[in-house]
CSV table of C-alpha atoms and ligand atoms in Angstrom, one decimal:
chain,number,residue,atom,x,y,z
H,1,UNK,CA,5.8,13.4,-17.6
H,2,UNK,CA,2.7,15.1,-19.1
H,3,UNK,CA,2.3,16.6,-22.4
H,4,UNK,CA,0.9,20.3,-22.7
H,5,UNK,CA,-2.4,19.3,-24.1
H,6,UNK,CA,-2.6,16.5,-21.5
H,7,UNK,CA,-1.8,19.4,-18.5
H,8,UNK,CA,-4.5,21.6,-20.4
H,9,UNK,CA,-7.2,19.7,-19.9
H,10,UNK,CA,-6.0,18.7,-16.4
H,11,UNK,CA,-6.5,22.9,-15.6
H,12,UNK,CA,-10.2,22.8,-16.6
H,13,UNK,CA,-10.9,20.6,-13.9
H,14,UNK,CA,-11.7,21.7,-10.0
H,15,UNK,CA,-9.0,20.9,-7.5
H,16,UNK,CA,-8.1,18.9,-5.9
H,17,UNK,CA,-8.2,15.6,-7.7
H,18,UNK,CA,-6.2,12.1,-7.2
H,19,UNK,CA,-4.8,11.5,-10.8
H,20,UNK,CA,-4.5,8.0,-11.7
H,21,UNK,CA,-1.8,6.9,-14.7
H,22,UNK,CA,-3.3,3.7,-15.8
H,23,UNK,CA,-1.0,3.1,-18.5
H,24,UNK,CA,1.4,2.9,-15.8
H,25,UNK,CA,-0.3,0.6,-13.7
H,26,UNK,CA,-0.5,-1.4,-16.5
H,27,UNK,CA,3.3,-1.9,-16.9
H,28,UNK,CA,3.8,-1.8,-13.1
H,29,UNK,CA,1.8,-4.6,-12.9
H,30,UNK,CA,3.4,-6.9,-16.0
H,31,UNK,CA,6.7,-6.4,-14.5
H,32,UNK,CA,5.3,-8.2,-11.3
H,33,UNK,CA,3.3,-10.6,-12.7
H,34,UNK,CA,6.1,-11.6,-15.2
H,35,UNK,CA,8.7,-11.8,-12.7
H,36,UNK,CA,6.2,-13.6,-9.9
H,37,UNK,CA,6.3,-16.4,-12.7
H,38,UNK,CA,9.8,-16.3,-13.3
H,39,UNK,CA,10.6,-16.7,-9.3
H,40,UNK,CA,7.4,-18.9,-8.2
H,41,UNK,CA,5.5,-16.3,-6.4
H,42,UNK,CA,2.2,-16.1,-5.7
H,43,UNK,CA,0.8,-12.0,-5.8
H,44,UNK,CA,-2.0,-11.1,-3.4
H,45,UNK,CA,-2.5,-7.4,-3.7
H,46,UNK,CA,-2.5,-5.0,-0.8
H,47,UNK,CA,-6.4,-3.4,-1.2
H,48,UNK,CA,-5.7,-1.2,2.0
H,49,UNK,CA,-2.8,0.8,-0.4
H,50,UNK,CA,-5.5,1.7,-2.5
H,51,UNK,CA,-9.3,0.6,-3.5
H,52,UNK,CA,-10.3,2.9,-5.8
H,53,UNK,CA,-12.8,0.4,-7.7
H,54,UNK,CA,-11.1,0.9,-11.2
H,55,UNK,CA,-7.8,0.3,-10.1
H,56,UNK,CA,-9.2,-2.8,-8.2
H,57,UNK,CA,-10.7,-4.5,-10.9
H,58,UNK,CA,-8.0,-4.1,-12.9
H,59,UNK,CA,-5.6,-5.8,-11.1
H,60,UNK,CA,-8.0,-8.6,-10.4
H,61,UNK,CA,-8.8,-8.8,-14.0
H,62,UNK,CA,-4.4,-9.7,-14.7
H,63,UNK,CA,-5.4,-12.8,-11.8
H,64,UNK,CA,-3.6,-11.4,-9.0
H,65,UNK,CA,-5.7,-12.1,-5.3
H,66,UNK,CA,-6.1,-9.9,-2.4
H,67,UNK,CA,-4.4,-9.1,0.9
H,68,UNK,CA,-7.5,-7.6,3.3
H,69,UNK,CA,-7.3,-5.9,6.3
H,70,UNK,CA,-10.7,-5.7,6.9
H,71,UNK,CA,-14.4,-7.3,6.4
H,72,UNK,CA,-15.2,-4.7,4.7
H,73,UNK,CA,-12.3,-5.1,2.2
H,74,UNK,CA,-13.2,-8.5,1.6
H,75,UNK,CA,-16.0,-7.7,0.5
H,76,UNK,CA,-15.1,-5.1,-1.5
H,77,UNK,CA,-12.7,-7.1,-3.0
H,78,UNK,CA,-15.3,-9.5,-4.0
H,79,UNK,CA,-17.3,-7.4,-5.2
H,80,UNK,CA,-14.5,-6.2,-7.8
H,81,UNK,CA,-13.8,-9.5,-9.2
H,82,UNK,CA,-10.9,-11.1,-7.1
H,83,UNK,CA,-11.8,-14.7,-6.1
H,84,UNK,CA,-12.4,-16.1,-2.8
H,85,UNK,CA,-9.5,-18.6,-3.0
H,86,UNK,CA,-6.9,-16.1,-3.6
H,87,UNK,CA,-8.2,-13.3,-0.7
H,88,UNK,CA,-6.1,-13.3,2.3
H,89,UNK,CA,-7.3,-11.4,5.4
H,90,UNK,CA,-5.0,-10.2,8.1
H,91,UNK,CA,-5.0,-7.6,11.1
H,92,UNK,CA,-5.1,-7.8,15.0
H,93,UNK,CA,-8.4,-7.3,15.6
H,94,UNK,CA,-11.1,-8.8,13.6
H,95,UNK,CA,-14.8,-9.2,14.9
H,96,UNK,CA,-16.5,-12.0,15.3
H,97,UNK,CA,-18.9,-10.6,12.6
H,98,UNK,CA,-15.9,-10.4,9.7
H,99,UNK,CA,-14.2,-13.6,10.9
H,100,UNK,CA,-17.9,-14.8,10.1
H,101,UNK,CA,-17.9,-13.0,6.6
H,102,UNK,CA,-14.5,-14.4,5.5
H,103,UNK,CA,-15.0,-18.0,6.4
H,104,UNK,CA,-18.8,-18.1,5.2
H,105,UNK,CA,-16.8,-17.2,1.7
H,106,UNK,CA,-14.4,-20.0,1.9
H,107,UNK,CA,-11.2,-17.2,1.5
H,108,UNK,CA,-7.7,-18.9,0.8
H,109,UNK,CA,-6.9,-17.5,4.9
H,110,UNK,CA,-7.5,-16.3,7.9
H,111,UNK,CA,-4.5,-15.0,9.0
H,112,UNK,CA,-4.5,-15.4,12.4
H,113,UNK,CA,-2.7,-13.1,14.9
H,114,UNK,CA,-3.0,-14.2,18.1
H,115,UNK,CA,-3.7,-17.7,19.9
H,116,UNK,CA,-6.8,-16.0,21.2
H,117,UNK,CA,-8.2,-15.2,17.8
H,118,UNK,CA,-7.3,-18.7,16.6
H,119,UNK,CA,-9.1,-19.8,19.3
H,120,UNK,CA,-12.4,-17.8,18.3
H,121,UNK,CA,-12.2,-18.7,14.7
H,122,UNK,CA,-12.5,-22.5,15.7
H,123,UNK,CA,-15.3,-22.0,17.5
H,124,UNK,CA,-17.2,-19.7,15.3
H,125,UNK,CA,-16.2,-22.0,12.2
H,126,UNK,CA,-17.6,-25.0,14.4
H,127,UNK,CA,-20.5,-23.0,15.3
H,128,UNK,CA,-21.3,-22.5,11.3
H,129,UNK,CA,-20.3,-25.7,10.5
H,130,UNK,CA,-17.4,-25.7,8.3
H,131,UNK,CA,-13.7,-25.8,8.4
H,132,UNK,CA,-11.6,-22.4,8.5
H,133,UNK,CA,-8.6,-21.9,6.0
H,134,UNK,CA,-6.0,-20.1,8.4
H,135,UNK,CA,-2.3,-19.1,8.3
H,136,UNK,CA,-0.4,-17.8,11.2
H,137,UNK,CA,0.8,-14.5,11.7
H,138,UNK,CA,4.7,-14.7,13.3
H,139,UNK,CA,6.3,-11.7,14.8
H,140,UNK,CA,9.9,-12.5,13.4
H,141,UNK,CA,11.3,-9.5,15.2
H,142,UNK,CA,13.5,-7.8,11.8
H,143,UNK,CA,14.2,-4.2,11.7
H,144,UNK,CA,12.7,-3.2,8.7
H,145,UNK,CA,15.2,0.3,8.4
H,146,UNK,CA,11.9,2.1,7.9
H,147,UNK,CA,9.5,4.8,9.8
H,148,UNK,CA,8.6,3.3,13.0
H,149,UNK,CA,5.0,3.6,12.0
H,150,UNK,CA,5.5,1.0,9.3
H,151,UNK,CA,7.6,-1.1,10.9
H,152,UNK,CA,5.3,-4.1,12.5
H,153,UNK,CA,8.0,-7.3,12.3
H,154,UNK,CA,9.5,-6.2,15.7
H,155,UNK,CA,8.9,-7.7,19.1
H,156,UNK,CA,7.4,-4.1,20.5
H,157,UNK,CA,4.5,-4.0,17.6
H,158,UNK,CA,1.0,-5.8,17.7
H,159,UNK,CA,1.6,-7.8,14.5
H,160,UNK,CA,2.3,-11.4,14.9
H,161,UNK,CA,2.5,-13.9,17.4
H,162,UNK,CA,5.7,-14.1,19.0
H,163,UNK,CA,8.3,-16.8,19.8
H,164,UNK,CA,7.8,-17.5,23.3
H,165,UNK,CA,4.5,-18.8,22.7
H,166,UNK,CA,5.6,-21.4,19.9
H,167,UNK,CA,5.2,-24.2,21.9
H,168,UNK,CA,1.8,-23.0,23.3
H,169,UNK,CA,0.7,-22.6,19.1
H,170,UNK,CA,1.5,-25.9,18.2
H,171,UNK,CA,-0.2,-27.2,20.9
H,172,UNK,CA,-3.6,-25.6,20.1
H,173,UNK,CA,-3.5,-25.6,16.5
H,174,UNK,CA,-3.2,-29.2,17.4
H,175,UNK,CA,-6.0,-29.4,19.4
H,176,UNK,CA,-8.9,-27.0,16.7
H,177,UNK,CA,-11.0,-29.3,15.0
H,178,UNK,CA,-11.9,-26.4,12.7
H,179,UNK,CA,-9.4,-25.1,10.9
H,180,UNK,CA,-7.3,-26.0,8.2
H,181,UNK,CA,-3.8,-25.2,8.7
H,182,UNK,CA,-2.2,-23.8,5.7
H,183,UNK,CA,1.0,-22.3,6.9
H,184,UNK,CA,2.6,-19.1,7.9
H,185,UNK,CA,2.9,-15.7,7.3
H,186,UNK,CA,5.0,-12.6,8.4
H,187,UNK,CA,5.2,-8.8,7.6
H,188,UNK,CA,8.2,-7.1,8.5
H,189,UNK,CA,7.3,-3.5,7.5
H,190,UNK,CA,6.6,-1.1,4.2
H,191,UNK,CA,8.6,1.4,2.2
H,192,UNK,CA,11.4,-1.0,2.5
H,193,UNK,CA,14.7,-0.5,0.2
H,194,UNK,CA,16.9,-2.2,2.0
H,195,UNK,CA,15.6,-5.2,0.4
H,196,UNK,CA,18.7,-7.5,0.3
H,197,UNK,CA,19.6,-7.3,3.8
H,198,UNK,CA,15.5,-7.1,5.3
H,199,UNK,CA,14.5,-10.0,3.3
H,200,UNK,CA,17.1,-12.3,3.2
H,201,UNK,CA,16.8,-11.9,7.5
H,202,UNK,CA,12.7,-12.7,6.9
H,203,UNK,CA,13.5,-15.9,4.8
H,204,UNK,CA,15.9,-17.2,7.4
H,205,UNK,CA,13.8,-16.5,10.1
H,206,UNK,CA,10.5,-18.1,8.0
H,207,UNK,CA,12.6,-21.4,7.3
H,208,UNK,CA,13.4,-21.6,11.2
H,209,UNK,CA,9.6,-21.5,11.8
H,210,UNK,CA,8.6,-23.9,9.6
H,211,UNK,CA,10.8,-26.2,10.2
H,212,UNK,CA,10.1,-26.4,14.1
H,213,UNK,CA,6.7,-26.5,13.4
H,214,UNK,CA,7.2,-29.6,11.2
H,215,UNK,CA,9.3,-30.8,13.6
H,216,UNK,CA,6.1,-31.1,16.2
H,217,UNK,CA,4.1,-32.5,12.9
H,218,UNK,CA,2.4,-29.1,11.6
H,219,UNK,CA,3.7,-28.9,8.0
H,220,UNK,CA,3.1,-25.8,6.2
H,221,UNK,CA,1.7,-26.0,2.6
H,222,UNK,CA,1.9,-21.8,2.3
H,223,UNK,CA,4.5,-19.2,3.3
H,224,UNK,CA,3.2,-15.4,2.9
H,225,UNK,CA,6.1,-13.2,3.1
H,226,UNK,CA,4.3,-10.0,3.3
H,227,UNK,CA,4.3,-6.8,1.2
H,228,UNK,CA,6.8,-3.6,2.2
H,229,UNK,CA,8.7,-3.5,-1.6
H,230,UNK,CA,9.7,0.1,-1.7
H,231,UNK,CA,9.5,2.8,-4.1
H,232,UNK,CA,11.5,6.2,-5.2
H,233,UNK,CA,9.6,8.9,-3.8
H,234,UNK,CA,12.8,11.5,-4.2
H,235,UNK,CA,12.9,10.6,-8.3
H,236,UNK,CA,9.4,9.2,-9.1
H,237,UNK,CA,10.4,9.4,-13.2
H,238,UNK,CA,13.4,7.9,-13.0
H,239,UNK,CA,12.1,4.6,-11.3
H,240,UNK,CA,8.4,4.6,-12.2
H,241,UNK,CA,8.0,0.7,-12.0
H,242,UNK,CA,9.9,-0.5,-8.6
H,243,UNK,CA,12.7,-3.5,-9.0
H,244,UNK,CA,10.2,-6.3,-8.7
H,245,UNK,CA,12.7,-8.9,-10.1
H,246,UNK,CA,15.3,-8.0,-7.1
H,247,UNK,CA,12.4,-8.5,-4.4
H,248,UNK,CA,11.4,-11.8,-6.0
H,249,UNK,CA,15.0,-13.0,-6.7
H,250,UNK,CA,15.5,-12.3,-2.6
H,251,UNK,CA,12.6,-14.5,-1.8
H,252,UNK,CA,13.0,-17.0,-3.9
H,253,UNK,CA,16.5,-17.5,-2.7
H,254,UNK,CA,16.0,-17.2,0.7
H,255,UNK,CA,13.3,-19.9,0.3
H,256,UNK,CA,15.1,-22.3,-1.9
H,257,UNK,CA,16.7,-24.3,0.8
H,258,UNK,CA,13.7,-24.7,2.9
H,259,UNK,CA,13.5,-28.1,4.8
H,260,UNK,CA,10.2,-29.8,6.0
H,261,UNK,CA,10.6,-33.6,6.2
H,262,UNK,CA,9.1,-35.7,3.8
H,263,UNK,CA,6.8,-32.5,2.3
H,264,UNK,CA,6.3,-30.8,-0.5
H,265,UNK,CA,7.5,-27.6,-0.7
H,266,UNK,CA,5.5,-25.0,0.3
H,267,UNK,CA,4.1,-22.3,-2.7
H,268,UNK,CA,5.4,-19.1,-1.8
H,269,UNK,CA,3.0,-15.8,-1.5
H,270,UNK,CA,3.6,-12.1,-1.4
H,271,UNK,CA,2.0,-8.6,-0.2
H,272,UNK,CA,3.1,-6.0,-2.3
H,273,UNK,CA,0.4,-2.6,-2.0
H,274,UNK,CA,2.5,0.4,-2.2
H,275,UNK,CA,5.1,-1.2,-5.3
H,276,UNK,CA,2.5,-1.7,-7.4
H,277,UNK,CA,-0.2,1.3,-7.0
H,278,UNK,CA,2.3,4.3,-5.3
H,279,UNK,CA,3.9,6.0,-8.9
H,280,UNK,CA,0.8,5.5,-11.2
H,281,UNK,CA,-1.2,8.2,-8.7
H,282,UNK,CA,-0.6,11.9,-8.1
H,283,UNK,CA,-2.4,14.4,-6.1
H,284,UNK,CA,-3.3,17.5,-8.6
H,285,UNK,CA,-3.8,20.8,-7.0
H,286,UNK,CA,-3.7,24.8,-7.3
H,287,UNK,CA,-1.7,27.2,-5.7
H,288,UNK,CA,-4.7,29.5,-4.2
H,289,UNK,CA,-2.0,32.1,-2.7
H,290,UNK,CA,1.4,33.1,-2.8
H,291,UNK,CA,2.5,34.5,0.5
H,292,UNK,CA,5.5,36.4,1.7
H,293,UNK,CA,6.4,35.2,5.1
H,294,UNK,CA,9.5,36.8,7.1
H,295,UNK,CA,11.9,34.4,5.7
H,296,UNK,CA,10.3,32.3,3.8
H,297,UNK,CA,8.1,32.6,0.5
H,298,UNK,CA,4.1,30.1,0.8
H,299,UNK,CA,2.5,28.2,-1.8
H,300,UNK,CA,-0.8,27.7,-0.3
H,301,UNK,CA,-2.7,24.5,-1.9
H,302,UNK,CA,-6.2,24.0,-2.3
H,303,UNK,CA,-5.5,20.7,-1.3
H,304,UNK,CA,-4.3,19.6,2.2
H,305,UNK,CA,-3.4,16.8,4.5
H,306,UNK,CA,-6.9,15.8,4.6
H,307,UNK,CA,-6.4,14.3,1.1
H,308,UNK,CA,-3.3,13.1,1.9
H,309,UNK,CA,-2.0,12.4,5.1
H,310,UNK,CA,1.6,10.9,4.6
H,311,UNK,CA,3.3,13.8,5.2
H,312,UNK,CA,1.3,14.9,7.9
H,313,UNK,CA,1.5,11.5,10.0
H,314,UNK,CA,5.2,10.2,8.9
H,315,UNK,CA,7.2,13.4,7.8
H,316,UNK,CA,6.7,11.7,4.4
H,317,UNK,CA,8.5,13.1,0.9
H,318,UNK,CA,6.6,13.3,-2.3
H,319,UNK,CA,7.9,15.0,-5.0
H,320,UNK,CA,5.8,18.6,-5.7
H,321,UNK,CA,6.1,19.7,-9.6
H,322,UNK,CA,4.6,22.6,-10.9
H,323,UNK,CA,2.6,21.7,-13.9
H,324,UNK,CA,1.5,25.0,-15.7
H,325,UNK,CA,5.1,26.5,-15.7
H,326,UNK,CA,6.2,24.3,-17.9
H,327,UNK,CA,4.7,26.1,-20.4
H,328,UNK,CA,6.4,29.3,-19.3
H,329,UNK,CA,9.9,30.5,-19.0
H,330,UNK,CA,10.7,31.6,-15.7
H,331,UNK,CA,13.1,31.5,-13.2
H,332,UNK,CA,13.2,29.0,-10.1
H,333,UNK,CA,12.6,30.0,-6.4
H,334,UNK,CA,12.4,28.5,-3.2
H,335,UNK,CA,8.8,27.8,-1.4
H,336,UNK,CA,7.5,26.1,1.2
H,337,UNK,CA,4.4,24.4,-0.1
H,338,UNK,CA,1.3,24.1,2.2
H,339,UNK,CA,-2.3,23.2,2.6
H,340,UNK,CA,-5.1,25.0,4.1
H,341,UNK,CA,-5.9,22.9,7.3
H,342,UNK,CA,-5.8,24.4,10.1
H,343,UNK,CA,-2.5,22.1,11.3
H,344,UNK,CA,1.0,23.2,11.6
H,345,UNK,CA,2.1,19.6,10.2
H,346,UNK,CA,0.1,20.4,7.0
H,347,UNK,CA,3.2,21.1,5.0
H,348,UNK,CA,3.9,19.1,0.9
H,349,UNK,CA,7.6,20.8,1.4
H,350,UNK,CA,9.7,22.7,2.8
H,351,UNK,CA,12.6,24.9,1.4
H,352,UNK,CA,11.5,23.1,-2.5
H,353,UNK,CA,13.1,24.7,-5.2
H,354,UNK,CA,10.2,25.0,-8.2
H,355,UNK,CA,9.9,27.7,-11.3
H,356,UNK,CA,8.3,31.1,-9.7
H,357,UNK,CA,4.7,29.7,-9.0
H,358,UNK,CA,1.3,32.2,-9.4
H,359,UNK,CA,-1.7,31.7,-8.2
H,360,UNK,CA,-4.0,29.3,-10.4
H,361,UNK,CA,-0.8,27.5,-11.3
H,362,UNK,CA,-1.8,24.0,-11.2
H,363,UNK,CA,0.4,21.5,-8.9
H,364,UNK,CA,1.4,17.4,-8.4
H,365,UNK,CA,2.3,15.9,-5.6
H,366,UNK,CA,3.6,12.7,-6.6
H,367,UNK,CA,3.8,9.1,-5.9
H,368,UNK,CA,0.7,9.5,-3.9
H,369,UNK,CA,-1.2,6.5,-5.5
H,370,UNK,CA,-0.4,4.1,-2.3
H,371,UNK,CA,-2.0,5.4,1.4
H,372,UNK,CA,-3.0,8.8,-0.5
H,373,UNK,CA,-7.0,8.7,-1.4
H,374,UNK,CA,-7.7,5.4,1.2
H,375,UNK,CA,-6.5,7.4,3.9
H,376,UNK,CA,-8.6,11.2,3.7
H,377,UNK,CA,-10.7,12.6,5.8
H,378,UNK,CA,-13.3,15.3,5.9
H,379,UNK,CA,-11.4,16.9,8.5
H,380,UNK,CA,-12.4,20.8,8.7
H,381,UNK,CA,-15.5,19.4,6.4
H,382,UNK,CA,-13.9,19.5,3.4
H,383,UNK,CA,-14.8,17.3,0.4
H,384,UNK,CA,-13.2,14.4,-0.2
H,385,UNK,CA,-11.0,14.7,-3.8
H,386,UNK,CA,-12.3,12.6,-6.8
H,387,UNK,CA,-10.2,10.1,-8.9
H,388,UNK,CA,-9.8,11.3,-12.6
H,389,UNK,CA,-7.8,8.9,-14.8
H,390,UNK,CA,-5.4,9.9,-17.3
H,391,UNK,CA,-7.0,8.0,-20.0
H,392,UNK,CA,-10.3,9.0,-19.4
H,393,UNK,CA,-9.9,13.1,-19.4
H,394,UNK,CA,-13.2,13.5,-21.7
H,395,UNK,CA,-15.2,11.5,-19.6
H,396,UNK,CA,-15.1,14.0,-16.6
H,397,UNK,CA,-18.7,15.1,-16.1
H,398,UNK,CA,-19.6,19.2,-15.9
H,399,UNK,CA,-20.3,18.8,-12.0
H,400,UNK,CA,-16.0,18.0,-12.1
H,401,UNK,CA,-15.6,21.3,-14.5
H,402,UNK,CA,-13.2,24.1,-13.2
H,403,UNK,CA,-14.8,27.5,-11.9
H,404,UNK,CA,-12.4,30.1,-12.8
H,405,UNK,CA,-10.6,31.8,-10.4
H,406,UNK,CA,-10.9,35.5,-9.2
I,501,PLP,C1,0.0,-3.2,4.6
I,501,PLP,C2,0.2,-4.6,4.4
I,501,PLP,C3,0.8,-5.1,3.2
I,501,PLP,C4,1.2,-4.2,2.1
I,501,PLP,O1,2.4,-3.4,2.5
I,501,PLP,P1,3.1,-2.5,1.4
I,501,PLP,O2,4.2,-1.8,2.1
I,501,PLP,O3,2.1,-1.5,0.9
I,501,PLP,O4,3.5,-3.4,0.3
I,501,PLP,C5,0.9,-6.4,3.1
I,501,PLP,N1,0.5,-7.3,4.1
I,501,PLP,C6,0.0,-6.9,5.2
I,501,PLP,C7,-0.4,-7.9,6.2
I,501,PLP,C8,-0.2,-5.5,5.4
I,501,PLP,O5,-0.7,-5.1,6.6
């Protein structure tokens, strides 16, 4: 909720532009922390969500690690302060030249996703002369109950190496002379709110791993469970910091009666991207026309799915508000609100009741801090949008500085 001076100086500024809340970052991220010490968990942040450098070196400032998807990332991550023994680095298809990258900087794992790739990283880790820190990727084949595009804990998706070739996995981790074993990991999915039923089904299916793995003698020191914590796109102000203490409750239940014989128990690791960065971002932009279709009324944005995919790619929700009517009285309409991109899918809304909207009117489309700015594109050669942080308004230079409108 923004104050009227606050949405003032938000209209001098050219659209569009991500908006980044870092006072609410701040508490999103002392809920987690406080409640990953209550429950024993060990945070690893999700940089594909969101890597806007600011927000990055924040939160490895409070001493959470990383969750990378790419070399790149682990640099990147590096670069903003996280340390090398609490980066993870995941995905299906790593090159030999960021498998090279990661274990030259001695990250806390490799998390491997097929045999074939633990295969390669023995050899390039023998190659350079060193030993690679590696966790294993399982497929533990859970229905997340989320978009089938985020769902990757499933036998049909990529993620994860699957049961039938258990046996063949304990044979070769076995047999690598180059790797440290360090345990397991699994992902079931994202925007998950089922979280009772998905992750008490992902414990009981990580506890049967590990203990057939130690049955064969490979004993697990580390159990990732992922990210996927949901968040209330429909109501973004009612729940602005997502129910960490229920996630971590889950795990740490699920986990309690784990059995490996004669070992300690393993320390227990987490995911979360979208929980912690989603609610503290919103996309501002202006309404450039109002349009009077046959049976329907336009709001045409000066932003599109370019800037922010989500709805675009997944039939996503985010919550549109109309920020300069709340200075005015006026009566509520229905709109559909859309972008400029030459794409029938480029759409906010459809059928969304707002306050009778004019052109200039300034609009946010919110809870787009998690897979908003990471994911643009200069599709149709637009510009990418800028970050701006709530807490920083004066700093915006000129170059950012509205040009009025005709
Ligand atoms: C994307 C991803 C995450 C983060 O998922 P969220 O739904 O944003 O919490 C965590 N781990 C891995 C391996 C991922 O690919």
């Amino acid at each position: 909720m923004l104050d009227i001076n606050t949405i003032a100086e938000l209209e001098k500024i050219r659209t569009p532009f991500y908006l980044y809340d870092m006072e609410l970052l701040r508490k999103t991220v002392d809920e987690a922390v406080l409640m990953a010490g209550r429950y024993g968990m060990e945070v690893h942040y999700a940089v594909k969500a969101n890597s806007d450098s600011r927000i990055l070196r924040y939160i490895a400032g409070r001493g959470l690690g990383a969750d990378c998807v790419s070399g790149n990332e682990v640099m990147f991550a590096l670069g903003c302060g996280f340390p090398a023994e609490k980066i993870a680095f995941a995905g299906v298809g790593k090159t030999d030249m960021e498998i090279e990258t990661a274990v030259s900087h001695g990250i806390f794992s490799l998390t491997c996703e097929s045999l074939q790739e633990i295969q390669v990283v023995d050899s390039i880790a023998g190659r350079m002369g060193v030993r690679a820190n590696v966790m294993v990727r399982i497929n533990p084949n859970i229905d997340a109950h989320t978009h089938k595009y985020i769902t990757t804990g499933l036998d049909e998706n990529k993620f994860g190496i699957p049961e039938h070739e258990f046996d063949a996995l304990a044979g070769l981790l076995s047999g690598c002379a180059n790797i440290n074993f360090k345990g397991f990991h699994f992902h079931v999915g994202s925007q998950i709110l089922d979280v009772g039923e998905v992750y008490s089904l992902e414990c009981e299916r990580a506890r049967a791993v590990v203990a057939f793995f130690a049955e064969k003698g490979l004993h697990a020191t580390n159990i990732d469970l992922g990210g996927g914590l949901g968040i209330d796109y429909r109501d973004p102000d009612a729940h602005p910091v997502p129910d960490f203490e229920a996630w971590f409750r889950t795990l740490q239940e699920g986990m309690s009666s784990i059995s490996q014989e004669g070992c300690v128990r393993p320390s227990v690791h987490v995911e979360p991207g979208r929980s912690l960065v989603a609610q503290c971002g919103s996309l501002i932009t202006r309404v450039l026309y109002v349009k009077y279709g046959v049976n329907k009324t336009f709001l045409i944005t000066d932003a599109g799915m370019n800037d922010l995919i989500r709805p675009a790619l997944y039939g996503a929700y985010h919550k549109v508000e109309n920020l300069s009517a709340s200075a005015r009285d006026c009566g509520m309409k229905t709109y559909d609100v859309v972008g400029p991109v030459c794409e029938s899918s480029d759409v906010w809304g459809e059928d969304r009741p707002l306050p009778e909207s004019v052109r200039g009117d300034l609009l946010a489309i919110r809870s787009a801090g998690a897979y908003g700015q990471v994911m643009a594109s200069r599709y149709n050669l637009r510009d990418f949008a800028p970050s701006v942080y709530l807490d920083r308004l004066c700093e915006v230079p000129d170059s950012m500085k509205m040009v009025k409108l005709a």
